Short mmCIF file of C-alpha atoms and ligand atoms in Angstrom, two decimals:
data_model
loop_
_atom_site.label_atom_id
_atom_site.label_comp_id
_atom_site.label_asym_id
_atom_site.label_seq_id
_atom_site.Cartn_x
_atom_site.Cartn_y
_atom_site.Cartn_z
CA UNK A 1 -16.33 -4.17 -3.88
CA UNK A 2 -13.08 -4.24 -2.74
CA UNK A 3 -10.41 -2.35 -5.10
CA UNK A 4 -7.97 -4.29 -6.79
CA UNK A 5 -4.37 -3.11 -6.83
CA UNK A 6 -2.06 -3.72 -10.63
CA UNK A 7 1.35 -4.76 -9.32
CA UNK A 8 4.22 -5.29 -12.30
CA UNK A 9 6.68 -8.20 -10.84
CA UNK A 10 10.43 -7.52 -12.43
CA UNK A 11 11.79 -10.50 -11.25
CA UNK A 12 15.07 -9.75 -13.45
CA UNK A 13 18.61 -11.23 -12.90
CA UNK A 14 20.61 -13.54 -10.09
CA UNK A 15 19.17 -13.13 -6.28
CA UNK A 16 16.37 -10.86 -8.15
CA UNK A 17 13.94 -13.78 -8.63
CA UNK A 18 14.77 -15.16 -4.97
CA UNK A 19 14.29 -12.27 -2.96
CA UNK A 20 10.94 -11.16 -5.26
CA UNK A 21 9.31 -14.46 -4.31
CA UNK A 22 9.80 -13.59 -0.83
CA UNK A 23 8.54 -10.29 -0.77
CA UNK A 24 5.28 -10.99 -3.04
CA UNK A 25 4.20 -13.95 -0.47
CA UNK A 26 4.53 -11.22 2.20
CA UNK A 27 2.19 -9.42 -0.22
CA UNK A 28 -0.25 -11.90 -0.46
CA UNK A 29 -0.13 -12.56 3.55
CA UNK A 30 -1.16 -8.81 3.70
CA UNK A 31 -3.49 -9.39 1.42
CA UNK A 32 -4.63 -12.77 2.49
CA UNK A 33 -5.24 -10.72 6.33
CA UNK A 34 -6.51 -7.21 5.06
CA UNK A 35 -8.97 -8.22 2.50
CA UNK A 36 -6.52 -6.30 -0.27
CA UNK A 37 -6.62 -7.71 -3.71
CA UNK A 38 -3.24 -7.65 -5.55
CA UNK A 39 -3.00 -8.86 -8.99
CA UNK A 40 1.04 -9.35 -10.24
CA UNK A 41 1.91 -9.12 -14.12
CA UNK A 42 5.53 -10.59 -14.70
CA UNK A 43 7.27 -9.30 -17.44
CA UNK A 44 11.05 -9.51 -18.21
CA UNK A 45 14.06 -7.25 -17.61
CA UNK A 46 17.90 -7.29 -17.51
CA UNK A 47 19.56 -10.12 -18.78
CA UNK A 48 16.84 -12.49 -19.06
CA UNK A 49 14.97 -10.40 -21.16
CA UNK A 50 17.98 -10.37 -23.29
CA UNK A 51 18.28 -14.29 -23.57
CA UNK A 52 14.44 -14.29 -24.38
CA UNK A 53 13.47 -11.25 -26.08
CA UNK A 54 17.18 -10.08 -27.25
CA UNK A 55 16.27 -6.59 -25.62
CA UNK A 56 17.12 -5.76 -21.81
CA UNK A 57 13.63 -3.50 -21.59
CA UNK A 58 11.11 -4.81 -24.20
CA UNK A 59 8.35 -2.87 -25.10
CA UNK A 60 5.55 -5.40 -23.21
CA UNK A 61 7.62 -4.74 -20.33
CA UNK A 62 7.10 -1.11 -20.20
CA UNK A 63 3.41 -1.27 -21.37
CA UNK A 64 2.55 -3.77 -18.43
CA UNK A 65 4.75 -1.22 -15.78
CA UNK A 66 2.62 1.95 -17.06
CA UNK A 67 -0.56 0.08 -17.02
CA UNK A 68 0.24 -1.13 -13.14
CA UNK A 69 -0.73 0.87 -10.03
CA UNK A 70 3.13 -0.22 -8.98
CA UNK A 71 6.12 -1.64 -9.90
CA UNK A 72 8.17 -4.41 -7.92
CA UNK A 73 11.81 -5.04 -8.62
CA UNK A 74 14.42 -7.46 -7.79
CA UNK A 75 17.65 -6.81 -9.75
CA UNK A 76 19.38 -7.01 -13.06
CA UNK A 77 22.73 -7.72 -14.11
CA UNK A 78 25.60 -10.70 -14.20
CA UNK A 79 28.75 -11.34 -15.29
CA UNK A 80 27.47 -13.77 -18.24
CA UNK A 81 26.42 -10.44 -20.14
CA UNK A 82 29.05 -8.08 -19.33
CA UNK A 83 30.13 -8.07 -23.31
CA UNK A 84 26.97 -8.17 -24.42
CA UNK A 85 26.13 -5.56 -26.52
CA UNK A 86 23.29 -4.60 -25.00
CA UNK A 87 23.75 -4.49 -21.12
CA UNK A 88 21.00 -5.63 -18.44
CA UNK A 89 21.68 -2.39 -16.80
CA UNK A 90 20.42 -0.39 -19.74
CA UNK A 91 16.73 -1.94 -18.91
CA UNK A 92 16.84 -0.86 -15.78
CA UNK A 93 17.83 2.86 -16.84
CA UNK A 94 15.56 2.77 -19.34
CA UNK A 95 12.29 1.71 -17.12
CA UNK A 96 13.30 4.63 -14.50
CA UNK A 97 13.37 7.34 -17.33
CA UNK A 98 10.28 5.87 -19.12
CA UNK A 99 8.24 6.40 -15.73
CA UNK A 100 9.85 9.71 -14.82
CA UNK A 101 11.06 8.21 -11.65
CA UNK A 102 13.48 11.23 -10.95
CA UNK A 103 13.17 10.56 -6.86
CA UNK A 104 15.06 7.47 -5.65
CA UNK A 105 14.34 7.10 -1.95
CA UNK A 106 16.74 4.90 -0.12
CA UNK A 107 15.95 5.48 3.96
CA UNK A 108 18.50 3.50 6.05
CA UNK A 109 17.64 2.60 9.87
CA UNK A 110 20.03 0.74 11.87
CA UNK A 111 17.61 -2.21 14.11
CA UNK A 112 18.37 -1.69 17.54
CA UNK A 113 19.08 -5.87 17.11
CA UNK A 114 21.13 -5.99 14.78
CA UNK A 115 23.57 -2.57 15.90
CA UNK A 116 26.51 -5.19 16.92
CA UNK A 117 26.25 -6.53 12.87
CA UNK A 118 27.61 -3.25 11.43
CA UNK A 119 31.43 -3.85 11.14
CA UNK A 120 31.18 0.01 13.00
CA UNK A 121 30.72 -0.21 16.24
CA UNK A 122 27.46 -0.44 18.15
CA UNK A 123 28.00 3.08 19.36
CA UNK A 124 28.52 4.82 16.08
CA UNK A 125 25.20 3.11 14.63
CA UNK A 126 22.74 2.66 17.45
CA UNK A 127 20.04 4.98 16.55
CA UNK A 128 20.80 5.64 12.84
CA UNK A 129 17.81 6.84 10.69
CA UNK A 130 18.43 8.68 7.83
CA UNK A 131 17.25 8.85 4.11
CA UNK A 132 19.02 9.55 1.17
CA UNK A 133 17.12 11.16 -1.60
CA UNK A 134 19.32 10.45 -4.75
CA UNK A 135 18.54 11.82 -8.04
CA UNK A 136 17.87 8.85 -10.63
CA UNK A 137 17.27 10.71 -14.19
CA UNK A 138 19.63 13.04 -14.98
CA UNK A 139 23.67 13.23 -14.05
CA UNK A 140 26.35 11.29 -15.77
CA UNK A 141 24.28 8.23 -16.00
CA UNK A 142 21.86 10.02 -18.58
CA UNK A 143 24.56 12.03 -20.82
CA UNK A 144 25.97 10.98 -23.92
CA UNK A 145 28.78 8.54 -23.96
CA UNK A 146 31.18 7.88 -26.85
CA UNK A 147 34.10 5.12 -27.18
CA UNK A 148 36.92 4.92 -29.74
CA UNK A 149 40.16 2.98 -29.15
CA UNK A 150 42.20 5.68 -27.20
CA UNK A 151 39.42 7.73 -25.36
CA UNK A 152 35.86 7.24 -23.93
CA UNK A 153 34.00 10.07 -22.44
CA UNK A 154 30.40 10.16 -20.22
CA UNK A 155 28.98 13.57 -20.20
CA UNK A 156 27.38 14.87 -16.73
CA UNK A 157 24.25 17.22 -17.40
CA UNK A 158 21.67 18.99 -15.33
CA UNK A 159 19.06 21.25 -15.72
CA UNK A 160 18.23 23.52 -13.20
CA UNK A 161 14.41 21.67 -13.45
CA UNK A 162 15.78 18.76 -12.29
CA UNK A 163 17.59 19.92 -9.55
CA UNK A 164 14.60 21.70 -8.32
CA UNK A 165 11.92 18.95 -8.22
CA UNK A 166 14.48 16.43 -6.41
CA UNK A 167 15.56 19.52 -4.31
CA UNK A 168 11.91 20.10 -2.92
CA UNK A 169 11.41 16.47 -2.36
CA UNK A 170 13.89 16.58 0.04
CA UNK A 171 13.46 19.42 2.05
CA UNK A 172 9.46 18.61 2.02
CA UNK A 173 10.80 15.26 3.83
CA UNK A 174 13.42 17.08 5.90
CA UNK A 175 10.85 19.51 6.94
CA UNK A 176 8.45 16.75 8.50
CA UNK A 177 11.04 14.89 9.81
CA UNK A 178 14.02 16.73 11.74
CA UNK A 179 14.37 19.75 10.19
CA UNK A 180 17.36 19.35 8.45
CA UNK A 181 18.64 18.38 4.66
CA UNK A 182 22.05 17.52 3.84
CA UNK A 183 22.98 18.35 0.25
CA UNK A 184 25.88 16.62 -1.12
CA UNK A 185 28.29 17.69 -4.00
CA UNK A 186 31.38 17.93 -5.73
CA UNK A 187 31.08 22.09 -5.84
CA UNK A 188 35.46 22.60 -5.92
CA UNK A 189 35.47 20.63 -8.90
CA UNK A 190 32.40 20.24 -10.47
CA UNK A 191 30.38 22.85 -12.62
CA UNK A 192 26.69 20.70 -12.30
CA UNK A 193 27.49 20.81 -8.68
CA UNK A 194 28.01 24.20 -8.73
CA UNK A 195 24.37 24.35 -10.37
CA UNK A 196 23.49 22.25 -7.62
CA UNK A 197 24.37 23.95 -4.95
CA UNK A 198 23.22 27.22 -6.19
CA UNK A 199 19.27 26.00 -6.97
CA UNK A 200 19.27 24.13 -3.38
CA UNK A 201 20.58 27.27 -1.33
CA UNK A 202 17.86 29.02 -3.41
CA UNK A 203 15.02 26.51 -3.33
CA UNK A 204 16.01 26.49 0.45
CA UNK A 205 15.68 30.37 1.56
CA UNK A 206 12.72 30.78 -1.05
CA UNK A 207 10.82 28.02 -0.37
CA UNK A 208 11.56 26.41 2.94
CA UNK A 209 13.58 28.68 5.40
CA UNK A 210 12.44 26.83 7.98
CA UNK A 211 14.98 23.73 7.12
CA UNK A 212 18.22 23.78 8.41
CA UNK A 213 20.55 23.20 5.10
CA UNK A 214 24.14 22.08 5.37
CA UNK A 215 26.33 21.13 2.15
CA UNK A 216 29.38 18.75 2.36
CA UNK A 217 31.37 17.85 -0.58
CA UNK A 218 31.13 13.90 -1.15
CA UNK A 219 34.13 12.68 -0.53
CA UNK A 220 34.26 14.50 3.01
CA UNK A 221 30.62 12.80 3.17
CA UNK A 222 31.85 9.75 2.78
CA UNK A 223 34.07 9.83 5.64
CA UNK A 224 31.35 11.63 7.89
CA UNK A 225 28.98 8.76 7.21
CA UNK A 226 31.12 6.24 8.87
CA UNK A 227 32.28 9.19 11.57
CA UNK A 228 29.05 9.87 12.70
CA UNK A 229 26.08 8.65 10.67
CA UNK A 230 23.68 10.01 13.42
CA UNK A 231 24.60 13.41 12.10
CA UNK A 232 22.70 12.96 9.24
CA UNK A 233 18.58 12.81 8.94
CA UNK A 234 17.45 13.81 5.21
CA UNK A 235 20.66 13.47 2.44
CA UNK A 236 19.81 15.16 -0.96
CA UNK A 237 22.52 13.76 -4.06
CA UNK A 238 22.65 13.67 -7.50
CA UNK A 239 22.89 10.45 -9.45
CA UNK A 240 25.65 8.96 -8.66
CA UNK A 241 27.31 10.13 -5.20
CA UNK A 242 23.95 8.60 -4.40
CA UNK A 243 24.33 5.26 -5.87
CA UNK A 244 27.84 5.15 -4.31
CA UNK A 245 27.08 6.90 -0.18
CA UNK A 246 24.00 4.91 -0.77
CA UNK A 247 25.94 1.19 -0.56
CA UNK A 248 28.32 2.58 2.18
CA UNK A 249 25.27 3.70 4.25
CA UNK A 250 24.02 0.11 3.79
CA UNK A 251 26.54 -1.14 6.05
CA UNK A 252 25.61 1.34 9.18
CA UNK A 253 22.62 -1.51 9.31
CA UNK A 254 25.24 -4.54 8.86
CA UNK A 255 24.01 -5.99 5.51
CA UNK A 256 23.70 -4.30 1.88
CA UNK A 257 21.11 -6.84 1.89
CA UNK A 258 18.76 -4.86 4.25
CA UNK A 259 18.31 -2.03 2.49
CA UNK A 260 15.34 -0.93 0.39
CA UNK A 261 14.47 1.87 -1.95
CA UNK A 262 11.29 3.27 -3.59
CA UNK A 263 12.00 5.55 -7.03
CA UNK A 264 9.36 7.94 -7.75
CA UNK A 265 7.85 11.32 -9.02
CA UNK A 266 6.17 10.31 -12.15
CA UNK A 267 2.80 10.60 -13.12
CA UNK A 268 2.26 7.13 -13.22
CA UNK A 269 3.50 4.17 -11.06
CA UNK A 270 6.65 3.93 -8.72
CA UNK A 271 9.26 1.74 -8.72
CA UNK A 272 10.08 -0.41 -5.79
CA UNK A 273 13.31 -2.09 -5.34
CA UNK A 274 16.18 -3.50 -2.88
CA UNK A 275 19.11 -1.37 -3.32
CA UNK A 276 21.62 -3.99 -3.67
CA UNK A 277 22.70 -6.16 -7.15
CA UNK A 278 21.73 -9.27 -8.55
CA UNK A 279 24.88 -10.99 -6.14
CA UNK A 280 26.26 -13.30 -8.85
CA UNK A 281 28.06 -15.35 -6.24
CA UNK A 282 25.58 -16.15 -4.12
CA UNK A 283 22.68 -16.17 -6.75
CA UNK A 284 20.64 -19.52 -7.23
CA UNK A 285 21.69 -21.00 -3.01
CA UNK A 286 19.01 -19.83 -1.01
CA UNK A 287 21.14 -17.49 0.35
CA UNK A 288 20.18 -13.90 -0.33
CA UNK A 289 18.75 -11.73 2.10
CA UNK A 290 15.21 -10.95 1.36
CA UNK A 291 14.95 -7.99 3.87
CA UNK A 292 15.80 -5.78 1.33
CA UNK A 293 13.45 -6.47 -1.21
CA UNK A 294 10.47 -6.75 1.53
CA UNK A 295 11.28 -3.56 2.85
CA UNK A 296 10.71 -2.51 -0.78
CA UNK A 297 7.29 -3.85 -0.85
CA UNK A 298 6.43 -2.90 2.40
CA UNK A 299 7.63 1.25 0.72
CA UNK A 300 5.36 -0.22 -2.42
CA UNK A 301 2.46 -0.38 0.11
CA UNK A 302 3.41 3.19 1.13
CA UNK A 303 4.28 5.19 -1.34
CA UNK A 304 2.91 3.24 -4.31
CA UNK A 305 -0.50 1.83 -3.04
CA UNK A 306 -1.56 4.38 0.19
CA UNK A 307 -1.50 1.81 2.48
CA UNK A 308 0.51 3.05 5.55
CA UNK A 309 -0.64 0.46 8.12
CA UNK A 310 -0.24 -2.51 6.18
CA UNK A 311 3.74 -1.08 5.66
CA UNK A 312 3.87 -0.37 9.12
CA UNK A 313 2.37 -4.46 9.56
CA UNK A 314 5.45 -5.33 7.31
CA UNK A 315 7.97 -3.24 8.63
CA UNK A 316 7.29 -4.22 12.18
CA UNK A 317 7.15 -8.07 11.27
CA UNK A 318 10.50 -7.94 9.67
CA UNK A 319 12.14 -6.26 13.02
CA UNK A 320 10.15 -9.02 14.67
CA UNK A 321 11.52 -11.92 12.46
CA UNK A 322 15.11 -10.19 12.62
CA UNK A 323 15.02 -9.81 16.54
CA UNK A 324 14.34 -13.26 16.93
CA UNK A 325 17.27 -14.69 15.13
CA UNK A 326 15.95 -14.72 11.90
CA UNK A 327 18.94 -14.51 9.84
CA UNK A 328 20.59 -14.83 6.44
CA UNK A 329 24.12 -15.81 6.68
CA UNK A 330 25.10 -12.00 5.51
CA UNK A 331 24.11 -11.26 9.08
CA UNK A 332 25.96 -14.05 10.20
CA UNK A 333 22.62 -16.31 10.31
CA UNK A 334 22.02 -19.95 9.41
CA UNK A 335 19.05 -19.50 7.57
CA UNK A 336 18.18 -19.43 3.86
CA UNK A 337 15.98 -16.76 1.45
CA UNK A 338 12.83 -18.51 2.10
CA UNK A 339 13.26 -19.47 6.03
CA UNK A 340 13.74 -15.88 6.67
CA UNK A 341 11.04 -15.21 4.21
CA UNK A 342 8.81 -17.43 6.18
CA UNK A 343 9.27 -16.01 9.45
CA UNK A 344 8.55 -12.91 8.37
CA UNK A 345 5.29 -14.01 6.70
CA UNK A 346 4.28 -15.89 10.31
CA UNK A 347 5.25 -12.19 12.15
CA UNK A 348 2.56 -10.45 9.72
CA UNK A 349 0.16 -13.34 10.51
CA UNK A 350 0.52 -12.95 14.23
CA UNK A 351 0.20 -9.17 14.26
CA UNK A 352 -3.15 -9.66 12.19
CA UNK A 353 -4.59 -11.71 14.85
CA UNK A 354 -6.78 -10.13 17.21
CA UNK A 355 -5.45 -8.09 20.15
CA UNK A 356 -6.16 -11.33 22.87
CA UNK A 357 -4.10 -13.53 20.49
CA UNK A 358 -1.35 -11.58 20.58
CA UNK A 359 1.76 -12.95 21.88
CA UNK A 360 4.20 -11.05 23.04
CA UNK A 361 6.81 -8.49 20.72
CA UNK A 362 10.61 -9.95 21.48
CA UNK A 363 12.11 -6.71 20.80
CA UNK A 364 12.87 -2.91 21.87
P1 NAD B 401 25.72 -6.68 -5.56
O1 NAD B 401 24.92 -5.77 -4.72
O2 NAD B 401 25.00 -7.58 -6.47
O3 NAD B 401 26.65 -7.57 -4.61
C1 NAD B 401 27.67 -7.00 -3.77
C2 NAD B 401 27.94 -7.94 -2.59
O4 NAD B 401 26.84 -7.90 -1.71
C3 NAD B 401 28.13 -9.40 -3.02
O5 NAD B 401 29.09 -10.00 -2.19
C4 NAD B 401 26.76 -10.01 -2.74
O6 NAD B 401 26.78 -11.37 -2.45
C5 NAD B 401 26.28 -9.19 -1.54
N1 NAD B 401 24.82 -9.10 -1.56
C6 NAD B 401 24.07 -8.37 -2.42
N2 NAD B 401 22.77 -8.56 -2.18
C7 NAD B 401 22.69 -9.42 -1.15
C8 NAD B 401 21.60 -10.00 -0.45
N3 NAD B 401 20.33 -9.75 -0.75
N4 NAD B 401 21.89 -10.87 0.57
C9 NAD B 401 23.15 -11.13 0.90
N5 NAD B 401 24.22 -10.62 0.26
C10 NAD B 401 23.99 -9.76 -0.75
O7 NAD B 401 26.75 -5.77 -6.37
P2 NAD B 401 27.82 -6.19 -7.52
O8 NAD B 401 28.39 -7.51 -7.23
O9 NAD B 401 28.68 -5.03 -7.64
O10 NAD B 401 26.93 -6.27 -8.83
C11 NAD B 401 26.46 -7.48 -9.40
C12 NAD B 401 25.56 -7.16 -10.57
O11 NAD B 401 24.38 -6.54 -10.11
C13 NAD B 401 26.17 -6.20 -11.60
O12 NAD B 401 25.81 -6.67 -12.88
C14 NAD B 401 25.50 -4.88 -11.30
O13 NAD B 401 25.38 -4.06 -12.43
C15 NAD B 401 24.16 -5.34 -10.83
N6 NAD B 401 23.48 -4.40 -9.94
C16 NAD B 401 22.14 -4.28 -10.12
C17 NAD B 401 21.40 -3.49 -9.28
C18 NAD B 401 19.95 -3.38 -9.49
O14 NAD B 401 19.38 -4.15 -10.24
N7 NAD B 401 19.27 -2.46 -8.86
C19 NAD B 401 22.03 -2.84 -8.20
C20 NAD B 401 23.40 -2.99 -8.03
C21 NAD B 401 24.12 -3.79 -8.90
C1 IPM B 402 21.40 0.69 -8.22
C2 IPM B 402 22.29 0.05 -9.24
C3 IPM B 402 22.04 0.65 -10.61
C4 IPM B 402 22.45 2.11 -10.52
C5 IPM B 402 22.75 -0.02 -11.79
C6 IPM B 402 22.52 -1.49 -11.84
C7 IPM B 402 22.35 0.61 -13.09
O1 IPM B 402 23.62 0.12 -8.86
O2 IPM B 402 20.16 0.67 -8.40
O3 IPM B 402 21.90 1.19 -7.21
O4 IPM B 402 23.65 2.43 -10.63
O5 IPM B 402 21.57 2.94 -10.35
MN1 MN B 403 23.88 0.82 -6.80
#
């Protein structure tokens, strides 16, 4: 009998439910051509699960993630609840930590197609393929907060445990891909990136001498990433230089609406989601890119399910769809969420077909 995978939709806020949609028909079209049985739960997050359930994460929500083999996200957030008292961003900090997902993932590689979109020029991004592995449970996001009328304070903590296990994610990726990990801190100012950059260096000549290891403060990163991006293979952050470098980086590939991210490392599901925002002002026009959030499923098929070639089926259909002019207007196309959506979905279809059928690739 054919296994049956759990997949937990989080549709959430803005773009989130427009760019989902896309990305769980290319699901189905890889399961409609592999024989793969997915079965989606949609539950609530953000700010519509504040309008209908008056909590940004309710408890169904978390019960139907746990219970899923993997978790699909599209994005939370909005200007109509920014004085809320209860933020849409708090759901989405509060799934991560409730899974364990201490591992974000967010790889960035520029399409040879689309290397004149980057407001860089072609030169500096042709060839760009790096991943940043940011830190998602721990850091300033995580420690206490408090607010009175003249002073607010957010407290930055890590352990040296959670330094460690995001430290030997990367250099276990760094060591099968170039050989080299990038660790990026705030050490002349910081004392947790002092912590940091102690347990890498150590982690480093203990565990993996083999990798090459480099550290650059962030704000010195930030510059080299526009400098020379192709410097950079496998970037280890904490929490929040990563969400930050992470948006920058976006823009090596021309749109923040490209990018993708898987969060992982807990015992249960992973988390799969675009990296950009619920884009209040274009949410609701059929104007969102979904690359982003079909990248994510195709990582979902990788890292959450174990199904390499069907990612590599999606992958290679949406360089096929974006080679041949299909475009969101962020990339300075005329097409909408769903036309885009759609060519991708015929690109999976035509690789599926057998070898005779096969017309041929428009790209490389
Ligand atoms: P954003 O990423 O939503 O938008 C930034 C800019 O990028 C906007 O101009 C937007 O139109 C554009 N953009 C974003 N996604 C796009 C896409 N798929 N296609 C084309 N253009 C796209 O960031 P923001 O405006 O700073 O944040 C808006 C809200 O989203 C805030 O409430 C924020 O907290 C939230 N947010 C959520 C997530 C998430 O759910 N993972 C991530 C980032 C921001
Ligand atoms: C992201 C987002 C989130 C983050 C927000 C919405 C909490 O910006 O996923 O990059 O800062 O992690
Ligand atoms: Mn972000």
């Amino acid at each position: 009998m054919t296994k049956s995978f759990k997949i937990t939709l989080l549709p959430g806020d803005g773009v989130g439910p427009e760019v989902t949609t896309v990305a769980r028909e290319v699901l189905d079209t890889v399961a409609g051509e592999t024989g793969k049985k997915f079965i989606y739960d949609t539950q609530l997050i953000g700010g519509v699960a504040i309008d209908e359930a008056g909590d940004p994460l309710p408890e169904a929500t978390i019960q139907s993630c746990k219970a899923a083999d993997a978790v699909l996200l599209g994005a939370v957030g909005g200007p109509k609840w920014d004085r809320a008292p209860k933020r849409p961003e708090a759901g989405l900090l509060g799934i991560r930590k409730a899974l364990g997902l201490y591992a974000n993932l967010r790889p960035l590689r520029v399409q040879y197609a689309l290397s004149d979109r980057s407001p860089l020029k072609r030169e500096v991004v042709e060839g760009v393929d790096l991943i940043i592995f940011r830190e998602l449970t721990g850091g300033i996001y995580y420690g206490a907060k408090s607010r009175s009328t003249e002073q607010a304070s957010d407290q930055c903590i890590y352990t040296k445990g959670e330094i460690e296990r995001i430290a030997r994610a990367a250099f276990k990726a760094a060591d099968q891909r170039s050989g080299k990990l990038t660790s990026v801190d705030k050490a002349n100012v910081m004392e947790t990136s002092r912590l940091w950059r102690e347990t890498v260096s150590r982690i480093g000549a203990e565990e993996f001498p083999q990798v090459r290891l480099e550290h650059i403060l962030v704000d010195a990163m930030a510059m080299h990433l526009v400098r020379q991006p192709r410097a950079f293979d496998v970037i280890l952050t904490e929490n929040m230089f990563g969400d930050i470098l992470s948006d920058e980086a976006s823009m090596l590939a021309g749109s923040i609406g490209l990018a993708p991210s898987a969060s992982l490392g807990g015992s249960g599901p992973g988390l799969f989601e675009p990296v950009h925002g619920s884009a209040p002002d274009i949410a609701g026009q059929d104007l969102a890119n979904p690359v982003g959030a079909v990248l994510s499923a195709a990582m979902l098929l990788r890292y959450g399910l174990g199904l390499a070639q069907e990612a590599d089926a999606v992958e290679i259909a949406v360089e096929g769809a974006l080679a041949a002019g299909a475009r969101t207007a962020d990339l300075g196309g005329a097409l909408g969420c769903r036309e885009v959506g759609d060519a991708i979905i015929r690109e999976v279809r035509r690789a599926a077909m057998p070898p005779g059928h096969r017309m041929q690739m428009h790209w490389g």
